[in-house]
mmCIF file of C-alpha atoms in Angstrom:
data_model
loop_
_atom_site.group_PDB
_atom_site.id
_atom_site.type_symbol
_atom_site.label_atom_id
_atom_site.label_comp_id
_atom_site.label_asym_id
_atom_site.label_seq_id
_atom_site.Cartn_x
_atom_site.Cartn_y
_atom_site.Cartn_z
ATOM 1 C CA UNK A 1 22.058 53.955 3.981
ATOM 2 C CA UNK A 2 24.838 55.113 6.309
ATOM 3 C CA UNK A 3 28.349 53.896 5.464
ATOM 4 C CA UNK A 4 28.487 51.642 8.514
ATOM 5 C CA UNK A 5 25.130 49.950 7.906
ATOM 6 C CA UNK A 6 24.759 46.163 7.659
ATOM 7 C CA UNK A 7 24.801 44.490 4.253
ATOM 8 C CA UNK A 8 22.191 41.989 3.129
ATOM 9 C CA UNK A 9 22.290 38.565 4.800
ATOM 10 C CA UNK A 10 22.013 36.740 1.494
ATOM 11 C CA UNK A 11 25.098 38.519 0.135
ATOM 12 C CA UNK A 12 27.447 37.337 2.896
ATOM 13 C CA UNK A 13 29.991 34.576 2.493
ATOM 14 C CA UNK A 14 30.880 32.179 5.270
ATOM 15 C CA UNK A 15 33.965 34.265 6.025
ATOM 16 C CA UNK A 16 31.877 37.394 6.415
ATOM 17 C CA UNK A 17 29.452 35.606 8.658
ATOM 18 C CA UNK A 18 32.395 34.585 10.788
ATOM 19 C CA UNK A 19 33.416 38.224 10.929
ATOM 20 C CA UNK A 20 30.013 39.198 12.246
ATOM 21 C CA UNK A 21 29.655 35.832 13.862
ATOM 22 C CA UNK A 22 28.019 35.849 16.987
ATOM 23 C CA UNK A 23 28.248 39.338 18.252
ATOM 24 C CA UNK A 24 27.624 37.632 21.596
ATOM 25 C CA UNK A 25 30.933 35.718 21.254
ATOM 26 C CA UNK A 26 32.830 37.371 24.097
ATOM 27 C CA UNK A 27 35.434 36.464 26.650
ATOM 28 C CA UNK A 28 35.089 36.990 30.382
ATOM 29 C CA UNK A 29 36.175 40.633 30.128
ATOM 30 C CA UNK A 30 33.433 41.381 27.584
ATOM 31 C CA UNK A 31 35.765 41.723 24.587
ATOM 32 C CA UNK A 32 34.141 40.702 21.312
ATOM 33 C CA UNK A 33 36.200 38.239 19.332
ATOM 34 C CA UNK A 34 37.801 39.049 15.984
ATOM 35 C CA UNK A 35 37.868 36.615 13.022
ATOM 36 C CA UNK A 36 41.575 36.226 12.258
ATOM 37 C CA UNK A 37 43.073 34.302 9.334
ATOM 38 C CA UNK A 38 46.758 35.181 9.679
ATOM 39 C CA UNK A 39 49.176 36.836 12.073
ATOM 40 C CA UNK A 40 52.686 37.159 10.686
ATOM 41 C CA UNK A 41 55.839 39.252 10.538
ATOM 42 C CA UNK A 42 57.919 41.179 11.082
ATOM 43 C CA UNK A 43 58.104 41.990 7.396
ATOM 44 C CA UNK A 44 58.074 45.094 5.219
ATOM 45 C CA UNK A 45 54.847 46.736 4.149
ATOM 46 C CA UNK A 46 54.640 46.360 0.378
ATOM 47 C CA UNK A 47 52.039 48.949 -0.552
ATOM 48 C CA UNK A 48 50.776 52.497 -0.213
ATOM 49 C CA UNK A 49 51.829 55.319 2.067
ATOM 50 C CA UNK A 50 53.821 53.057 4.410
ATOM 51 C CA UNK A 51 55.689 51.070 1.751
ATOM 52 C CA UNK A 52 58.943 49.692 3.144
ATOM 53 C CA UNK A 53 57.799 50.111 6.773
ATOM 54 C CA UNK A 54 58.741 47.307 9.148
ATOM 55 C CA UNK A 55 55.451 45.910 10.408
ATOM 56 C CA UNK A 56 53.507 42.952 11.774
ATOM 57 C CA UNK A 57 50.314 41.870 10.003
ATOM 58 C CA UNK A 58 46.930 40.844 11.369
ATOM 59 C CA UNK A 59 44.722 39.609 8.530
ATOM 60 C CA UNK A 60 40.997 39.422 9.260
ATOM 61 C CA UNK A 61 38.327 37.389 7.475
ATOM 62 C CA UNK A 62 35.486 38.776 5.388
ATOM 63 C CA UNK A 63 35.042 41.320 2.615
ATOM 64 C CA UNK A 64 32.117 43.120 1.032
ATOM 65 C CA UNK A 65 33.890 43.205 -2.365
ATOM 66 C CA UNK A 66 34.672 40.430 -4.876
ATOM 67 C CA UNK A 67 37.530 41.922 -6.888
ATOM 68 C CA UNK A 68 38.382 39.932 -9.999
ATOM 69 C CA UNK A 69 42.130 40.136 -9.299
ATOM 70 C CA UNK A 70 42.035 39.884 -5.486
ATOM 71 C CA UNK A 71 45.298 38.465 -4.148
ATOM 72 C CA UNK A 72 43.669 37.440 -0.866
ATOM 73 C CA UNK A 73 40.380 35.924 -2.040
ATOM 74 C CA UNK A 74 40.737 33.256 0.643
ATOM 75 C CA UNK A 75 39.567 35.904 3.099
ATOM 76 C CA UNK A 76 36.073 35.913 1.599
ATOM 77 C CA UNK A 77 35.504 33.047 -0.875
ATOM 78 C CA UNK A 78 35.215 30.290 1.729
ATOM 79 C CA UNK A 79 38.504 28.546 0.901
ATOM 80 C CA UNK A 80 40.088 29.854 4.100
ATOM 81 C CA UNK A 81 37.161 29.195 6.437
ATOM 82 C CA UNK A 82 38.949 26.392 8.273
ATOM 83 C CA UNK A 83 41.776 28.782 9.159
ATOM 84 C CA UNK A 84 39.547 31.395 10.814
ATOM 85 C CA UNK A 85 40.154 31.791 14.542
ATOM 86 C CA UNK A 86 37.934 33.941 16.743
ATOM 87 C CA UNK A 87 40.428 35.752 18.971
ATOM 88 C CA UNK A 88 40.181 38.436 21.623
ATOM 89 C CA UNK A 89 42.365 41.555 21.386
ATOM 90 C CA UNK A 90 44.445 40.178 24.278
ATOM 91 C CA UNK A 91 45.023 36.911 22.415
ATOM 92 C CA UNK A 92 45.990 38.723 19.206
ATOM 93 C CA UNK A 93 48.546 40.912 20.988
ATOM 94 C CA UNK A 94 49.941 37.901 22.832
ATOM 95 C CA UNK A 95 50.444 36.121 19.506
ATOM 96 C CA UNK A 96 52.028 39.201 17.939
ATOM 97 C CA UNK A 97 54.507 39.270 20.829
ATOM 98 C CA UNK A 98 55.120 35.525 20.604
ATOM 99 C CA UNK A 99 55.964 35.810 16.903
ATOM 100 C CA UNK A 100 57.625 39.222 16.780
ATOM 101 C CA UNK A 101 58.984 39.579 20.286
ATOM 102 C CA UNK A 102 60.084 43.138 20.978
ATOM 103 C CA UNK A 103 61.256 43.690 17.399
ATOM 104 C CA UNK A 104 58.309 45.762 16.130
ATOM 105 C CA UNK A 105 56.455 48.989 16.821
ATOM 106 C CA UNK A 106 53.967 48.909 13.932
ATOM 107 C CA UNK A 107 50.988 46.667 13.102
ATOM 108 C CA UNK A 108 49.037 46.556 9.837
ATOM 109 C CA UNK A 109 45.401 45.469 9.897
ATOM 110 C CA UNK A 110 44.658 43.720 6.628
ATOM 111 C CA UNK A 111 41.964 41.624 5.003
ATOM 112 C CA UNK A 112 39.603 41.216 3.278
ATOM 113 C CA UNK A 113 38.129 44.400 4.576
ATOM 114 C CA UNK A 114 38.794 44.988 8.297
ATOM 115 C CA UNK A 115 36.381 47.937 8.164
ATOM 116 C CA UNK A 116 33.535 45.424 8.444
ATOM 117 C CA UNK A 117 34.502 44.750 12.064
ATOM 118 C CA UNK A 118 33.387 47.256 14.712
ATOM 119 C CA UNK A 119 35.056 45.096 17.379
ATOM 120 C CA UNK A 120 38.535 46.064 16.137
ATOM 121 C CA UNK A 121 38.374 49.248 18.209
ATOM 122 C CA UNK A 122 39.567 47.571 21.405
ATOM 123 C CA UNK A 123 42.519 45.938 19.632
ATOM 124 C CA UNK A 124 43.570 49.282 18.151
ATOM 125 C CA UNK A 125 43.296 51.009 21.513
ATOM 126 C CA UNK A 126 45.360 48.312 23.228
ATOM 127 C CA UNK A 127 48.079 48.442 20.568
ATOM 128 C CA UNK A 128 48.346 52.215 20.720
ATOM 129 C CA UNK A 129 48.464 52.095 24.536
ATOM 130 C CA UNK A 130 51.622 49.998 24.130
ATOM 131 C CA UNK A 131 53.187 52.590 21.816
ATOM 132 C CA UNK A 132 52.494 50.589 18.662
ATOM 133 C CA UNK A 133 51.403 52.456 15.533
ATOM 134 C CA UNK A 134 48.495 50.977 13.580
ATOM 135 C CA UNK A 135 47.989 51.050 9.803
ATOM 136 C CA UNK A 136 44.935 49.996 7.817
ATOM 137 C CA UNK A 137 43.972 49.739 4.159
ATOM 138 C CA UNK A 138 40.296 49.607 3.184
ATOM 139 C CA UNK A 139 38.369 50.271 -0.018
ATOM 140 C CA UNK A 140 36.309 53.054 1.505
ATOM 141 C CA UNK A 141 32.993 51.200 1.405
ATOM 142 C CA UNK A 142 32.294 51.159 5.157
ATOM 143 C CA UNK A 143 32.813 53.684 7.933
ATOM 144 C CA UNK A 144 33.921 52.868 11.469
ATOM 145 C CA UNK A 145 34.428 55.471 14.188
ATOM 146 C CA UNK A 146 37.706 53.752 15.068
ATOM 147 C CA UNK A 147 39.124 55.114 11.788
ATOM 148 C CA UNK A 148 39.981 58.171 13.891
ATOM 149 C CA UNK A 149 42.374 55.994 15.923
ATOM 150 C CA UNK A 150 44.330 54.666 12.934
ATOM 151 C CA UNK A 151 47.781 56.230 12.606
ATOM 152 C CA UNK A 152 48.195 55.530 8.870
ATOM 153 C CA UNK A 153 44.948 54.949 6.989
ATOM 154 C CA UNK A 154 44.818 54.157 3.271
ATOM 155 C CA UNK A 155 41.567 54.361 1.318
ATOM 156 C CA UNK A 156 41.882 52.226 -1.800
ATOM 157 C CA UNK A 157 38.782 52.456 -4.023
ATOM 158 C CA UNK A 158 38.765 49.731 -6.640
ATOM 159 C CA UNK A 159 39.107 50.523 -10.373
ATOM 160 C CA UNK A 160 36.965 49.107 -13.209
ATOM 161 C CA UNK A 161 39.209 46.062 -13.723
ATOM 162 C CA UNK A 162 38.111 44.806 -10.290
ATOM 163 C CA UNK A 163 34.520 44.410 -11.453
ATOM 164 C CA UNK A 164 33.360 46.487 -8.482
ATOM 165 C CA UNK A 165 31.446 49.768 -8.533
ATOM 166 C CA UNK A 166 32.562 52.619 -6.269
ATOM 167 C CA UNK A 167 29.965 54.061 -3.899
ATOM 168 C CA UNK A 168 31.034 57.677 -4.305
ATOM 169 C CA UNK A 169 28.574 58.976 -1.731
ATOM 170 C CA UNK A 170 30.029 56.718 0.955
ATOM 171 C CA UNK A 171 33.605 57.517 -0.044
ATOM 172 C CA UNK A 172 32.813 61.248 0.063
ATOM 173 C CA UNK A 173 31.486 60.867 3.610
ATOM 174 C CA UNK A 174 34.574 58.969 4.770
ATOM 175 C CA UNK A 175 36.993 61.490 3.260
ATOM 176 C CA UNK A 176 35.037 64.417 4.698
ATOM 177 C CA UNK A 177 34.993 62.909 8.192
ATOM 178 C CA UNK A 178 38.708 62.168 8.166
ATOM 179 C CA UNK A 179 39.545 65.636 6.873
ATOM 180 C CA UNK A 180 37.389 67.228 9.567
ATOM 181 C CA UNK A 181 39.569 65.599 12.247
ATOM 182 C CA UNK A 182 42.805 66.249 10.325
ATOM 183 C CA UNK A 183 43.642 62.550 10.404
ATOM 184 C CA UNK A 184 46.645 61.138 8.531
ATOM 185 C CA UNK A 185 45.256 59.260 5.536
ATOM 186 C CA UNK A 186 45.848 58.777 1.844
ATOM 187 C CA UNK A 187 44.211 57.438 -1.298
ATOM 188 C CA UNK A 188 45.628 54.608 -3.382
ATOM 189 C CA UNK A 189 44.425 53.108 -6.655
ATOM 190 C CA UNK A 190 45.787 49.923 -8.214
ATOM 191 C CA UNK A 191 46.163 50.285 -11.987
ATOM 192 C CA UNK A 192 46.090 47.467 -14.518
ATOM 193 C CA UNK A 193 45.245 49.313 -17.745
ATOM 194 C CA UNK A 194 44.354 52.667 -19.290
ATOM 195 C CA UNK A 195 40.743 52.458 -18.105
ATOM 196 C CA UNK A 196 41.939 52.012 -14.535
ATOM 197 C CA UNK A 197 44.293 54.965 -14.952
ATOM 198 C CA UNK A 198 41.436 57.199 -16.087
ATOM 199 C CA UNK A 199 39.477 56.100 -13.029
ATOM 200 C CA UNK A 200 42.480 56.830 -10.801
ATOM 201 C CA UNK A 201 42.803 60.294 -12.319
ATOM 202 C CA UNK A 202 39.130 60.958 -11.562
ATOM 203 C CA UNK A 203 39.693 59.902 -7.933
ATOM 204 C CA UNK A 204 42.686 62.233 -7.633
ATOM 205 C CA UNK A 205 40.771 65.159 -9.111
ATOM 206 C CA UNK A 206 37.789 64.480 -6.847
ATOM 207 C CA UNK A 207 39.989 64.659 -3.716
ATOM 208 C CA UNK A 208 42.898 66.867 -4.820
ATOM 209 C CA UNK A 209 44.210 67.675 -1.324
ATOM 210 C CA UNK A 210 44.540 64.045 -0.201
ATOM 211 C CA UNK A 211 47.982 62.414 -0.709
ATOM 212 C CA UNK A 212 47.587 60.095 -3.694
ATOM 213 C CA UNK A 213 49.355 56.863 -4.611
ATOM 214 C CA UNK A 214 49.217 54.850 -7.824
ATOM 215 C CA UNK A 215 50.296 51.228 -7.742
ATOM 216 C CA UNK A 216 51.002 48.861 -10.611
ATOM 217 C CA UNK A 217 48.646 45.884 -10.517
ATOM 218 C CA UNK A 218 49.687 42.239 -10.359
ATOM 219 C CA UNK A 219 47.683 40.298 -12.934
ATOM 220 C CA UNK A 220 49.774 37.129 -12.659
ATOM 221 C CA UNK A 221 48.612 35.697 -9.333
ATOM 222 C CA UNK A 222 48.999 32.035 -10.305
ATOM 223 C CA UNK A 223 52.731 32.222 -10.977
ATOM 224 C CA UNK A 224 54.657 30.429 -8.234
ATOM 225 C CA UNK A 225 58.208 31.149 -9.428
ATOM 226 C CA UNK A 226 59.249 34.529 -8.068
ATOM 227 C CA UNK A 227 62.122 34.723 -10.572
ATOM 228 C CA UNK A 228 59.557 34.750 -13.363
ATOM 229 C CA UNK A 229 57.408 37.257 -11.518
ATOM 230 C CA UNK A 230 59.973 40.022 -11.207
ATOM 231 C CA UNK A 231 60.455 40.794 -14.945
ATOM 232 C CA UNK A 232 56.664 40.905 -15.357
ATOM 233 C CA UNK A 233 56.203 43.235 -12.375
ATOM 234 C CA UNK A 234 59.016 45.529 -13.517
ATOM 235 C CA UNK A 235 57.423 45.780 -16.964
ATOM 236 C CA UNK A 236 54.047 46.722 -15.435
ATOM 237 C CA UNK A 237 55.707 49.311 -13.213
ATOM 238 C CA UNK A 238 57.621 50.819 -16.138
ATOM 239 C CA UNK A 239 54.392 51.036 -18.121
ATOM 240 C CA UNK A 240 52.630 52.895 -15.290
ATOM 241 C CA UNK A 241 55.541 55.304 -14.828
ATOM 242 C CA UNK A 242 55.480 56.092 -18.528
ATOM 243 C CA UNK A 243 51.750 56.805 -18.474
ATOM 244 C CA UNK A 244 51.881 59.035 -15.402
ATOM 245 C CA UNK A 245 54.930 61.132 -16.300
ATOM 246 C CA UNK A 246 53.239 62.585 -19.372
ATOM 247 C CA UNK A 247 49.937 63.412 -17.658
ATOM 248 C CA UNK A 248 49.579 67.004 -16.444
ATOM 249 C CA UNK A 249 46.663 66.003 -14.198
ATOM 250 C CA UNK A 250 48.921 63.699 -12.172
ATOM 251 C CA UNK A 251 51.536 66.143 -10.915
ATOM 252 C CA UNK A 252 51.256 65.396 -7.206
ATOM 253 C CA UNK A 253 51.238 61.617 -7.094
ATOM 254 C CA UNK A 254 53.437 58.765 -5.929
ATOM 255 C CA UNK A 255 53.937 55.856 -8.350
ATOM 256 C CA UNK A 256 54.664 52.584 -6.583
ATOM 257 C CA UNK A 257 55.379 48.946 -7.306
ATOM 258 C CA UNK A 258 53.908 46.171 -5.159
ATOM 259 C CA UNK A 259 57.139 45.763 -3.197
ATOM 260 C CA UNK A 260 56.465 42.456 -1.463
ATOM 261 C CA UNK A 261 55.579 40.827 -4.812
ATOM 262 C CA UNK A 262 58.945 41.975 -6.194
ATOM 263 C CA UNK A 263 60.735 40.222 -3.338
ATOM 264 C CA UNK A 264 58.580 37.149 -2.642
ATOM 265 C CA UNK A 265 56.312 36.799 -5.670
ATOM 266 C CA UNK A 266 52.843 35.511 -4.758
ATOM 267 C CA UNK A 267 53.915 33.817 -1.518
ATOM 268 C CA UNK A 268 51.504 34.188 1.403
ATOM 269 C CA UNK A 269 52.430 35.213 4.924
ATOM 270 C CA UNK A 270 55.229 37.657 4.072
#
């Protein structure tokens, strides 16, 4: 089945159904509405190729994965369903401007998995028409033609600790299509243990010409005291650095912390 094909109806959560909800849900200009859970910022991007970048966030509802350590499970497990708003691209941009004013030139599309939403194309086009760069992270399980419009695209296949299985055929197709258009994109794998690191190494060797990022995983999502979080996160980062430095297969990689967790712990909306 093609990477952009529909998934089975019985496998969808309420959040995913909202994401697909009513493809006839349009405004008077014909724009299909987007299921939005959060719009916030400006803040700094905490992960991947744009770490430290000043950005606004638009978090969409719905995901085709159920990662064991997901730090945004409310996007797909039904607990955030009452917060979902179906917004047009115009309404999203108006809210971004209301919150961020003229203080930003970068927007990150987050989830869940925004790649489930074909209707994001108009939002991306409108943002770029206003001189705003657009970033996206997705696990590489679905293809959308609007990937070609993304300025900074991160493919983040999930390691064994997530409980998910990588569809290598689909990921191969996505990488090949992006490379054929010479689009700016990277690969990132979150690492919790040695098994995850072996998986990450396999990903890097499978796509050796794609910029590659390793990120230390946060396995302490229930901790609410950020002062307790930081020593734990530093220890995990130090462990990952130690593992990578000695590995001859990982010469051309970036090793990152989860920056926003270092600053704000597990707080949402930052």
